[in-house]
Amino acid sequence: MSIEQQKIKVWDFPTRFFHWAMVCLVGGLWWTAEIGEMQWHQILAYLLMTLITFRLIWGFIGSDTAKFTHFFVAPKKVIAYVKAQPKPKSIGHNPLGGYMVILLLSIIMLQLISGLFATDDVFTEGPLMHLVSSDTAGWLTWLHKTNFNIILAMAAIHIIAVVVHVAKGDNILKAMFSGYKLASKQITPPSLRSPWIALIIVLAIFVCVWWWLLEPVVSYL
């Protein structure tokens, strides 16, 4: 007997915009570092900092499926999910995917923070490099470069996981574009916050980042 399904919206626009903007910015950060365009590298980094800060706030006050409490569960639930066959369907992130989100956000935050103290010993240095010793700055520069390789590896794992889900009939890629998923009619659709609230938060963060970090770099272009 087939279960009657409904089309429900599970991802709000701010969460979807954050996801794809982060993908573009990380790609841009890799490219600008490769070709030595360090001013643009800094600009993209500060834009990503704006988005990450927003996502952290949205993880507490945003839509149900964006909240950390929705997908950051106890380890035993993750283990139970991994062992389960077939895998139970989730409205938002599944327990394992939730841990991946936390891990990705953490290593990107580490990348952004270490970049504030990093230097290329030629033309470019982070805005906070003067607060630490040259040895500490050198270590943070090494961490900044090494951690980016970890980000690329985690991104590759994330892509593989998405491909596996799509191959098994759970098109989470399409859902992250459209915001909609098919679910049992017994499922109550998640509560989604207004994107206008998200816009106000982003603008407030951007003003601070512009005043402190972006404007000095842009003025040199």
Short mmCIF file of N, CA and C in Angstrom, two decimals, residues 26-174:
data_model
loop_
_atom_site.label_atom_id
_atom_site.label_comp_id
_atom_site.label_asym_id
_atom_site.label_seq_id
_atom_site.Cartn_x
_atom_site.Cartn_y
_atom_site.Cartn_z
N VAL A 26 33.69 30.05 -1.74
CA VAL A 26 34.82 29.15 -1.47
C VAL A 26 35.58 28.87 -2.77
N GLY A 27 34.84 28.66 -3.86
CA GLY A 27 35.48 28.47 -5.17
C GLY A 27 36.27 29.70 -5.57
N GLY A 28 35.70 30.88 -5.34
CA GLY A 28 36.39 32.12 -5.66
C GLY A 28 37.62 32.34 -4.80
N LEU A 29 37.55 31.96 -3.55
CA LEU A 29 38.70 32.09 -2.65
C LEU A 29 39.85 31.19 -3.10
N TRP A 30 39.51 29.98 -3.51
CA TRP A 30 40.54 29.07 -4.02
C TRP A 30 41.21 29.66 -5.26
N TRP A 31 40.39 30.18 -6.19
CA TRP A 31 40.92 30.69 -7.46
C TRP A 31 41.77 31.94 -7.26
N THR A 32 41.29 32.89 -6.43
CA THR A 32 42.06 34.11 -6.22
C THR A 32 43.38 33.83 -5.51
N ALA A 33 43.41 32.83 -4.63
CA ALA A 33 44.67 32.45 -3.99
C ALA A 33 45.63 31.83 -4.99
N GLU A 34 45.08 31.02 -5.90
CA GLU A 34 45.91 30.35 -6.91
C GLU A 34 46.57 31.35 -7.85
N ILE A 35 45.87 32.41 -8.23
CA ILE A 35 46.40 33.36 -9.21
C ILE A 35 47.03 34.59 -8.53
N GLY A 36 47.04 34.60 -7.20
CA GLY A 36 47.71 35.67 -6.48
C GLY A 36 46.96 36.98 -6.39
N GLU A 37 45.65 36.96 -6.61
CA GLU A 37 44.83 38.17 -6.49
C GLU A 37 44.38 38.30 -5.03
N MET A 38 45.31 38.74 -4.19
CA MET A 38 45.05 38.68 -2.75
C MET A 38 44.07 39.73 -2.25
N GLN A 39 43.96 40.87 -2.95
CA GLN A 39 42.96 41.85 -2.54
C GLN A 39 41.55 41.30 -2.76
N TRP A 40 41.35 40.67 -3.91
CA TRP A 40 40.06 40.04 -4.17
C TRP A 40 39.85 38.85 -3.25
N HIS A 41 40.91 38.17 -2.91
CA HIS A 41 40.83 37.05 -1.96
C HIS A 41 40.30 37.55 -0.62
N GLN A 42 40.81 38.70 -0.17
CA GLN A 42 40.34 39.27 1.09
C GLN A 42 38.88 39.70 1.01
N ILE A 43 38.52 40.32 -0.10
CA ILE A 43 37.13 40.78 -0.26
C ILE A 43 36.17 39.60 -0.19
N LEU A 44 36.48 38.53 -0.92
CA LEU A 44 35.62 37.34 -0.90
C LEU A 44 35.58 36.72 0.50
N ALA A 45 36.71 36.75 1.20
CA ALA A 45 36.77 36.19 2.55
C ALA A 45 35.86 36.97 3.49
N TYR A 46 35.85 38.28 3.37
CA TYR A 46 35.02 39.10 4.26
C TYR A 46 33.54 38.96 3.93
N LEU A 47 33.24 38.74 2.65
CA LEU A 47 31.85 38.46 2.28
C LEU A 47 31.41 37.11 2.86
N LEU A 48 32.32 36.13 2.80
CA LEU A 48 32.01 34.82 3.38
C LEU A 48 31.86 34.94 4.89
N MET A 49 32.66 35.78 5.52
CA MET A 49 32.54 36.01 6.96
C MET A 49 31.16 36.56 7.30
N THR A 50 30.66 37.45 6.46
CA THR A 50 29.31 37.99 6.65
C THR A 50 28.28 36.87 6.60
N LEU A 51 28.40 36.00 5.61
CA LEU A 51 27.44 34.90 5.45
C LEU A 51 27.53 33.89 6.60
N ILE A 52 28.75 33.55 7.00
CA ILE A 52 28.92 32.58 8.09
C ILE A 52 28.34 33.12 9.39
N THR A 53 28.59 34.40 9.66
CA THR A 53 28.04 35.01 10.87
C THR A 53 26.52 34.98 10.84
N PHE A 54 25.95 35.28 9.67
CA PHE A 54 24.50 35.19 9.53
C PHE A 54 24.01 33.77 9.79
N ARG A 55 24.71 32.78 9.23
CA ARG A 55 24.26 31.39 9.37
C ARG A 55 24.29 30.94 10.82
N LEU A 56 25.26 31.41 11.57
CA LEU A 56 25.34 31.07 12.99
C LEU A 56 24.14 31.65 13.74
N ILE A 57 23.79 32.89 13.42
CA ILE A 57 22.62 33.51 14.06
C ILE A 57 21.34 32.81 13.62
N TRP A 58 21.24 32.51 12.32
CA TRP A 58 20.06 31.84 11.76
C TRP A 58 19.91 30.44 12.34
N GLY A 59 21.00 29.87 12.78
CA GLY A 59 20.96 28.54 13.38
C GLY A 59 20.27 28.53 14.74
N PHE A 60 20.06 29.70 15.30
CA PHE A 60 19.37 29.81 16.60
C PHE A 60 17.97 30.41 16.47
N ILE A 61 17.79 31.35 15.52
CA ILE A 61 16.50 32.05 15.45
C ILE A 61 15.78 31.85 14.12
N GLY A 62 16.36 31.06 13.23
CA GLY A 62 15.79 30.91 11.90
C GLY A 62 14.68 29.89 11.80
N SER A 63 14.44 29.44 10.59
CA SER A 63 13.41 28.43 10.33
C SER A 63 13.75 27.11 11.02
N ASP A 64 12.73 26.28 11.20
CA ASP A 64 12.92 25.02 11.93
C ASP A 64 14.07 24.19 11.38
N THR A 65 14.10 24.00 10.06
CA THR A 65 15.10 23.13 9.46
C THR A 65 16.49 23.75 9.43
N ALA A 66 16.58 25.06 9.69
CA ALA A 66 17.89 25.74 9.72
C ALA A 66 18.48 25.76 11.12
N LYS A 67 17.66 25.49 12.13
CA LYS A 67 18.14 25.57 13.52
C LYS A 67 19.06 24.41 13.85
N PHE A 68 20.09 24.70 14.60
CA PHE A 68 21.03 23.66 15.01
C PHE A 68 20.34 22.59 15.85
N THR A 69 19.36 22.99 16.63
CA THR A 69 18.65 22.03 17.47
C THR A 69 17.85 21.02 16.65
N HIS A 70 17.61 21.36 15.38
CA HIS A 70 16.84 20.47 14.51
C HIS A 70 17.69 19.30 14.01
N PHE A 71 19.00 19.57 13.80
CA PHE A 71 19.81 18.51 13.18
C PHE A 71 21.07 18.14 13.96
N PHE A 72 21.40 18.87 15.02
CA PHE A 72 22.57 18.50 15.81
C PHE A 72 22.09 17.66 16.98
N VAL A 73 22.11 16.35 16.80
CA VAL A 73 21.52 15.41 17.75
C VAL A 73 22.61 14.65 18.51
N ALA A 74 22.19 13.86 19.48
CA ALA A 74 23.13 13.07 20.27
C ALA A 74 23.85 12.04 19.38
N PRO A 75 25.13 11.75 19.67
CA PRO A 75 25.89 10.79 18.86
C PRO A 75 25.20 9.44 18.70
N LYS A 76 24.49 8.97 19.73
CA LYS A 76 23.83 7.66 19.64
C LYS A 76 22.75 7.67 18.54
N LYS A 77 22.14 8.83 18.30
CA LYS A 77 21.15 8.92 17.23
C LYS A 77 21.82 8.86 15.86
N VAL A 78 23.02 9.41 15.78
CA VAL A 78 23.78 9.33 14.53
C VAL A 78 24.17 7.89 14.25
N ILE A 79 24.64 7.19 15.28
CA ILE A 79 25.02 5.78 15.13
C ILE A 79 23.81 4.93 14.73
N ALA A 80 22.67 5.21 15.36
CA ALA A 80 21.45 4.48 15.03
C ALA A 80 21.03 4.73 13.58
N TYR A 81 21.22 5.97 13.12
CA TYR A 81 20.89 6.30 11.73
C TYR A 81 21.81 5.56 10.76
N VAL A 82 23.10 5.52 11.09
CA VAL A 82 24.07 4.84 10.22
C VAL A 82 23.75 3.35 10.12
N LYS A 83 23.33 2.74 11.23
CA LYS A 83 23.04 1.31 11.25
C LYS A 83 21.70 0.97 10.61
N ALA A 84 20.77 1.91 10.60
CA ALA A 84 19.41 1.64 10.12
C ALA A 84 19.40 1.28 8.64
N GLN A 85 18.61 0.27 8.31
CA GLN A 85 18.39 -0.15 6.93
C GLN A 85 16.93 -0.51 6.74
N PRO A 86 16.19 0.16 5.87
CA PRO A 86 16.64 1.31 5.08
C PRO A 86 16.74 2.56 5.95
N LYS A 87 17.42 3.58 5.42
CA LYS A 87 17.60 4.82 6.16
C LYS A 87 16.27 5.57 6.28
N PRO A 88 15.92 6.00 7.50
CA PRO A 88 14.70 6.81 7.65
C PRO A 88 14.85 8.15 6.95
N LYS A 89 13.79 8.64 6.34
CA LYS A 89 13.84 9.92 5.64
C LYS A 89 13.73 11.07 6.63
N SER A 90 14.44 12.14 6.33
CA SER A 90 14.44 13.32 7.19
C SER A 90 13.85 14.50 6.42
N ILE A 91 13.16 15.37 7.14
CA ILE A 91 12.62 16.56 6.50
C ILE A 91 13.74 17.52 6.12
N GLY A 92 14.65 17.76 7.03
CA GLY A 92 15.80 18.61 6.73
C GLY A 92 17.06 17.78 6.62
N HIS A 93 18.08 18.13 7.38
CA HIS A 93 19.30 17.34 7.40
C HIS A 93 19.08 16.06 8.21
N ASN A 94 19.60 14.95 7.71
CA ASN A 94 19.57 13.74 8.52
C ASN A 94 20.65 13.86 9.60
N PRO A 95 20.65 12.98 10.62
CA PRO A 95 21.60 13.12 11.73
C PRO A 95 23.07 13.17 11.30
N LEU A 96 23.44 12.35 10.30
CA LEU A 96 24.82 12.35 9.83
C LEU A 96 25.13 13.62 9.07
N GLY A 97 24.19 14.05 8.23
CA GLY A 97 24.36 15.29 7.47
C GLY A 97 24.44 16.50 8.38
N GLY A 98 23.72 16.46 9.51
CA GLY A 98 23.77 17.55 10.46
C GLY A 98 25.16 17.74 11.04
N TYR A 99 25.84 16.63 11.33
CA TYR A 99 27.20 16.71 11.84
C TYR A 99 28.15 17.24 10.77
N MET A 100 27.88 16.90 9.51
CA MET A 100 28.69 17.42 8.42
C MET A 100 28.56 18.93 8.32
N VAL A 101 27.35 19.45 8.50
CA VAL A 101 27.12 20.90 8.47
C VAL A 101 27.93 21.58 9.56
N ILE A 102 27.86 21.05 10.78
CA ILE A 102 28.60 21.62 11.91
C ILE A 102 30.10 21.59 11.64
N LEU A 103 30.57 20.49 11.09
CA LEU A 103 32.00 20.35 10.80
C LEU A 103 32.45 21.35 9.74
N LEU A 104 31.66 21.48 8.66
CA LEU A 104 32.01 22.41 7.60
C LEU A 104 32.01 23.85 8.10
N LEU A 105 31.00 24.21 8.87
CA LEU A 105 30.96 25.57 9.42
C LEU A 105 32.16 25.82 10.33
N SER A 106 32.55 24.81 11.10
CA SER A 106 33.67 24.96 12.04
C SER A 106 34.99 25.18 11.31
N ILE A 107 35.25 24.37 10.28
CA ILE A 107 36.54 24.50 9.60
C ILE A 107 36.59 25.77 8.73
N ILE A 108 35.44 26.22 8.24
CA ILE A 108 35.43 27.48 7.50
C ILE A 108 35.63 28.65 8.45
N MET A 109 35.04 28.58 9.64
CA MET A 109 35.29 29.61 10.65
C MET A 109 36.77 29.65 11.02
N LEU A 110 37.38 28.47 11.18
CA LEU A 110 38.82 28.41 11.47
C LEU A 110 39.62 29.04 10.35
N GLN A 111 39.21 28.81 9.12
CA GLN A 111 39.89 29.38 7.97
C GLN A 111 39.81 30.91 7.97
N LEU A 112 38.63 31.43 8.26
CA LEU A 112 38.44 32.88 8.26
C LEU A 112 39.21 33.54 9.41
N ILE A 113 39.18 32.92 10.59
CA ILE A 113 39.87 33.49 11.74
C ILE A 113 41.38 33.47 11.54
N SER A 114 41.91 32.34 11.06
CA SER A 114 43.36 32.26 10.83
C SER A 114 43.80 33.24 9.76
N GLY A 115 42.93 33.50 8.78
CA GLY A 115 43.26 34.45 7.71
C GLY A 115 43.42 35.87 8.22
N LEU A 116 42.77 36.20 9.31
CA LEU A 116 42.89 37.55 9.88
C LEU A 116 44.30 37.82 10.41
N PHE A 117 45.06 36.74 10.66
CA PHE A 117 46.42 36.87 11.22
C PHE A 117 47.49 36.42 10.23
N ALA A 118 47.09 35.99 9.04
CA ALA A 118 48.03 35.40 8.08
C ALA A 118 48.78 36.48 7.29
N THR A 119 49.89 36.07 6.69
CA THR A 119 50.69 36.98 5.86
C THR A 119 51.37 36.18 4.76
N ASP A 120 51.57 36.84 3.61
CA ASP A 120 52.32 36.19 2.54
C ASP A 120 53.77 36.66 2.52
N ASP A 121 54.14 37.48 3.52
CA ASP A 121 55.51 38.00 3.68
C ASP A 121 55.97 38.87 2.52
N VAL A 122 55.01 39.31 1.69
CA VAL A 122 55.36 40.17 0.56
C VAL A 122 54.49 41.43 0.56
N PHE A 123 53.23 41.26 0.13
CA PHE A 123 52.35 42.41 0.00
C PHE A 123 51.14 42.39 0.93
N THR A 124 50.67 41.19 1.26
CA THR A 124 49.37 41.08 1.93
C THR A 124 49.51 40.49 3.33
N GLU A 125 48.79 41.10 4.26
CA GLU A 125 48.73 40.54 5.61
C GLU A 125 47.34 40.76 6.17
N GLY A 126 46.94 39.86 7.07
CA GLY A 126 45.64 39.98 7.70
C GLY A 126 45.55 41.21 8.58
N PRO A 127 44.35 41.74 8.77
CA PRO A 127 44.19 42.98 9.54
C PRO A 127 44.56 42.88 11.01
N LEU A 128 44.68 41.65 11.53
CA LEU A 128 45.02 41.48 12.94
C LEU A 128 46.43 40.92 13.15
N MET A 129 47.21 40.85 12.06
CA MET A 129 48.53 40.24 12.16
C MET A 129 49.43 40.98 13.15
N HIS A 130 49.23 42.29 13.28
CA HIS A 130 50.09 43.09 14.17
C HIS A 130 49.86 42.76 15.65
N LEU A 131 48.81 42.00 15.95
CA LEU A 131 48.51 41.67 17.34
C LEU A 131 49.27 40.45 17.84
N VAL A 132 49.92 39.73 16.93
CA VAL A 132 50.64 38.51 17.32
C VAL A 132 52.09 38.60 16.89
N SER A 133 52.91 37.71 17.43
CA SER A 133 54.32 37.69 17.07
C SER A 133 54.50 37.14 15.66
N SER A 134 55.67 37.34 15.09
CA SER A 134 55.94 36.85 13.74
C SER A 134 55.89 35.32 13.69
N ASP A 135 56.33 34.66 14.77
CA ASP A 135 56.25 33.20 14.81
C ASP A 135 54.81 32.72 14.82
N THR A 136 53.97 33.38 15.62
CA THR A 136 52.55 33.02 15.67
C THR A 136 51.88 33.28 14.34
N ALA A 137 52.22 34.42 13.72
CA ALA A 137 51.66 34.74 12.41
C ALA A 137 52.07 33.69 11.38
N GLY A 138 53.32 33.22 11.47
CA GLY A 138 53.78 32.19 10.55
C GLY A 138 53.02 30.89 10.74
N TRP A 139 52.79 30.53 12.00
CA TRP A 139 52.05 29.30 12.28
C TRP A 139 50.60 29.40 11.80
N LEU A 140 49.98 30.57 12.02
CA LEU A 140 48.59 30.77 11.57
C LEU A 140 48.50 30.79 10.05
N THR A 141 49.54 31.30 9.40
CA THR A 141 49.59 31.28 7.93
C THR A 141 49.66 29.84 7.43
N TRP A 142 50.49 29.02 8.09
CA TRP A 142 50.56 27.60 7.74
C TRP A 142 49.21 26.93 7.96
N LEU A 143 48.57 27.24 9.09
CA LEU A 143 47.26 26.66 9.39
C LEU A 143 46.23 27.08 8.35
N HIS A 144 46.30 28.33 7.93
CA HIS A 144 45.36 28.86 6.93
C HIS A 144 45.49 28.10 5.62
N LYS A 145 46.71 27.83 5.20
CA LYS A 145 46.94 27.12 3.94
C LYS A 145 46.57 25.64 4.07
N THR A 146 46.95 25.03 5.19
CA THR A 146 46.68 23.60 5.39
C THR A 146 45.19 23.33 5.56
N ASN A 147 44.53 24.19 6.32
CA ASN A 147 43.11 23.99 6.59
C ASN A 147 42.27 24.08 5.33
N PHE A 148 42.74 24.88 4.35
CA PHE A 148 41.97 24.98 3.11
C PHE A 148 41.94 23.65 2.37
N ASN A 149 43.03 22.89 2.46
CA ASN A 149 43.04 21.55 1.85
C ASN A 149 42.01 20.64 2.53
N ILE A 150 41.84 20.82 3.84
CA ILE A 150 40.83 20.05 4.58
C ILE A 150 39.43 20.45 4.10
N ILE A 151 39.23 21.76 3.89
CA ILE A 151 37.94 22.23 3.39
C ILE A 151 37.63 21.60 2.03
N LEU A 152 38.63 21.55 1.15
CA LEU A 152 38.42 20.94 -0.17
C LEU A 152 38.08 19.46 -0.04
N ALA A 153 38.76 18.76 0.89
CA ALA A 153 38.49 17.33 1.09
C ALA A 153 37.08 17.13 1.62
N MET A 154 36.66 17.95 2.58
CA MET A 154 35.32 17.84 3.14
C MET A 154 34.26 18.17 2.09
N ALA A 155 34.56 19.14 1.23
CA ALA A 155 33.64 19.48 0.15
C ALA A 155 33.46 18.31 -0.80
N ALA A 156 34.58 17.61 -1.09
CA ALA A 156 34.51 16.44 -1.97
C ALA A 156 33.66 15.34 -1.35
N ILE A 157 33.83 15.11 -0.04
CA ILE A 157 33.02 14.11 0.66
C ILE A 157 31.55 14.50 0.62
N HIS A 158 31.28 15.78 0.81
CA HIS A 158 29.90 16.29 0.78
C HIS A 158 29.27 16.04 -0.60
N ILE A 159 30.03 16.31 -1.65
CA ILE A 159 29.52 16.10 -3.01
C ILE A 159 29.22 14.63 -3.25
N ILE A 160 30.13 13.75 -2.81
CA ILE A 160 29.92 12.31 -2.97
C ILE A 160 28.66 11.87 -2.24
N ALA A 161 28.45 12.39 -1.03
CA ALA A 161 27.26 12.04 -0.24
C ALA A 161 25.99 12.49 -0.97
N VAL A 162 26.03 13.67 -1.57
CA VAL A 162 24.86 14.17 -2.31
C VAL A 162 24.57 13.26 -3.50
N VAL A 163 25.62 12.86 -4.22
CA VAL A 163 25.44 11.98 -5.38
C VAL A 163 24.83 10.65 -4.96
N VAL A 164 25.29 10.12 -3.83
CA VAL A 164 24.75 8.85 -3.32
C VAL A 164 23.26 9.00 -2.99
N HIS A 165 22.90 10.10 -2.33
CA HIS A 165 21.50 10.35 -1.99
C HIS A 165 20.63 10.44 -3.24
N VAL A 166 21.12 11.18 -4.24
CA VAL A 166 20.36 11.35 -5.48
C VAL A 166 20.19 10.01 -6.19
N ALA A 167 21.28 9.21 -6.19
CA ALA A 167 21.23 7.90 -6.83
C ALA A 167 20.23 6.97 -6.16
N LYS A 168 20.01 7.18 -4.86
CA LYS A 168 19.05 6.35 -4.11
C LYS A 168 17.64 6.91 -4.12
N GLY A 169 17.43 7.97 -4.88
CA GLY A 169 16.08 8.51 -5.03
C GLY A 169 15.73 9.66 -4.12
N ASP A 170 16.68 10.11 -3.29
CA ASP A 170 16.43 11.25 -2.40
C ASP A 170 17.15 12.46 -2.99
N ASN A 171 16.43 13.21 -3.82
CA ASN A 171 17.07 14.30 -4.56
C ASN A 171 17.22 15.54 -3.68
N ILE A 172 18.19 15.49 -2.76
CA ILE A 172 18.41 16.62 -1.87
C ILE A 172 19.01 17.81 -2.61
N LEU A 173 19.66 17.56 -3.74
CA LEU A 173 20.21 18.65 -4.54
C LEU A 173 19.09 19.52 -5.10
N LYS A 174 18.07 18.88 -5.66
CA LYS A 174 16.92 19.62 -6.19
C LYS A 174 16.21 20.38 -5.09
#
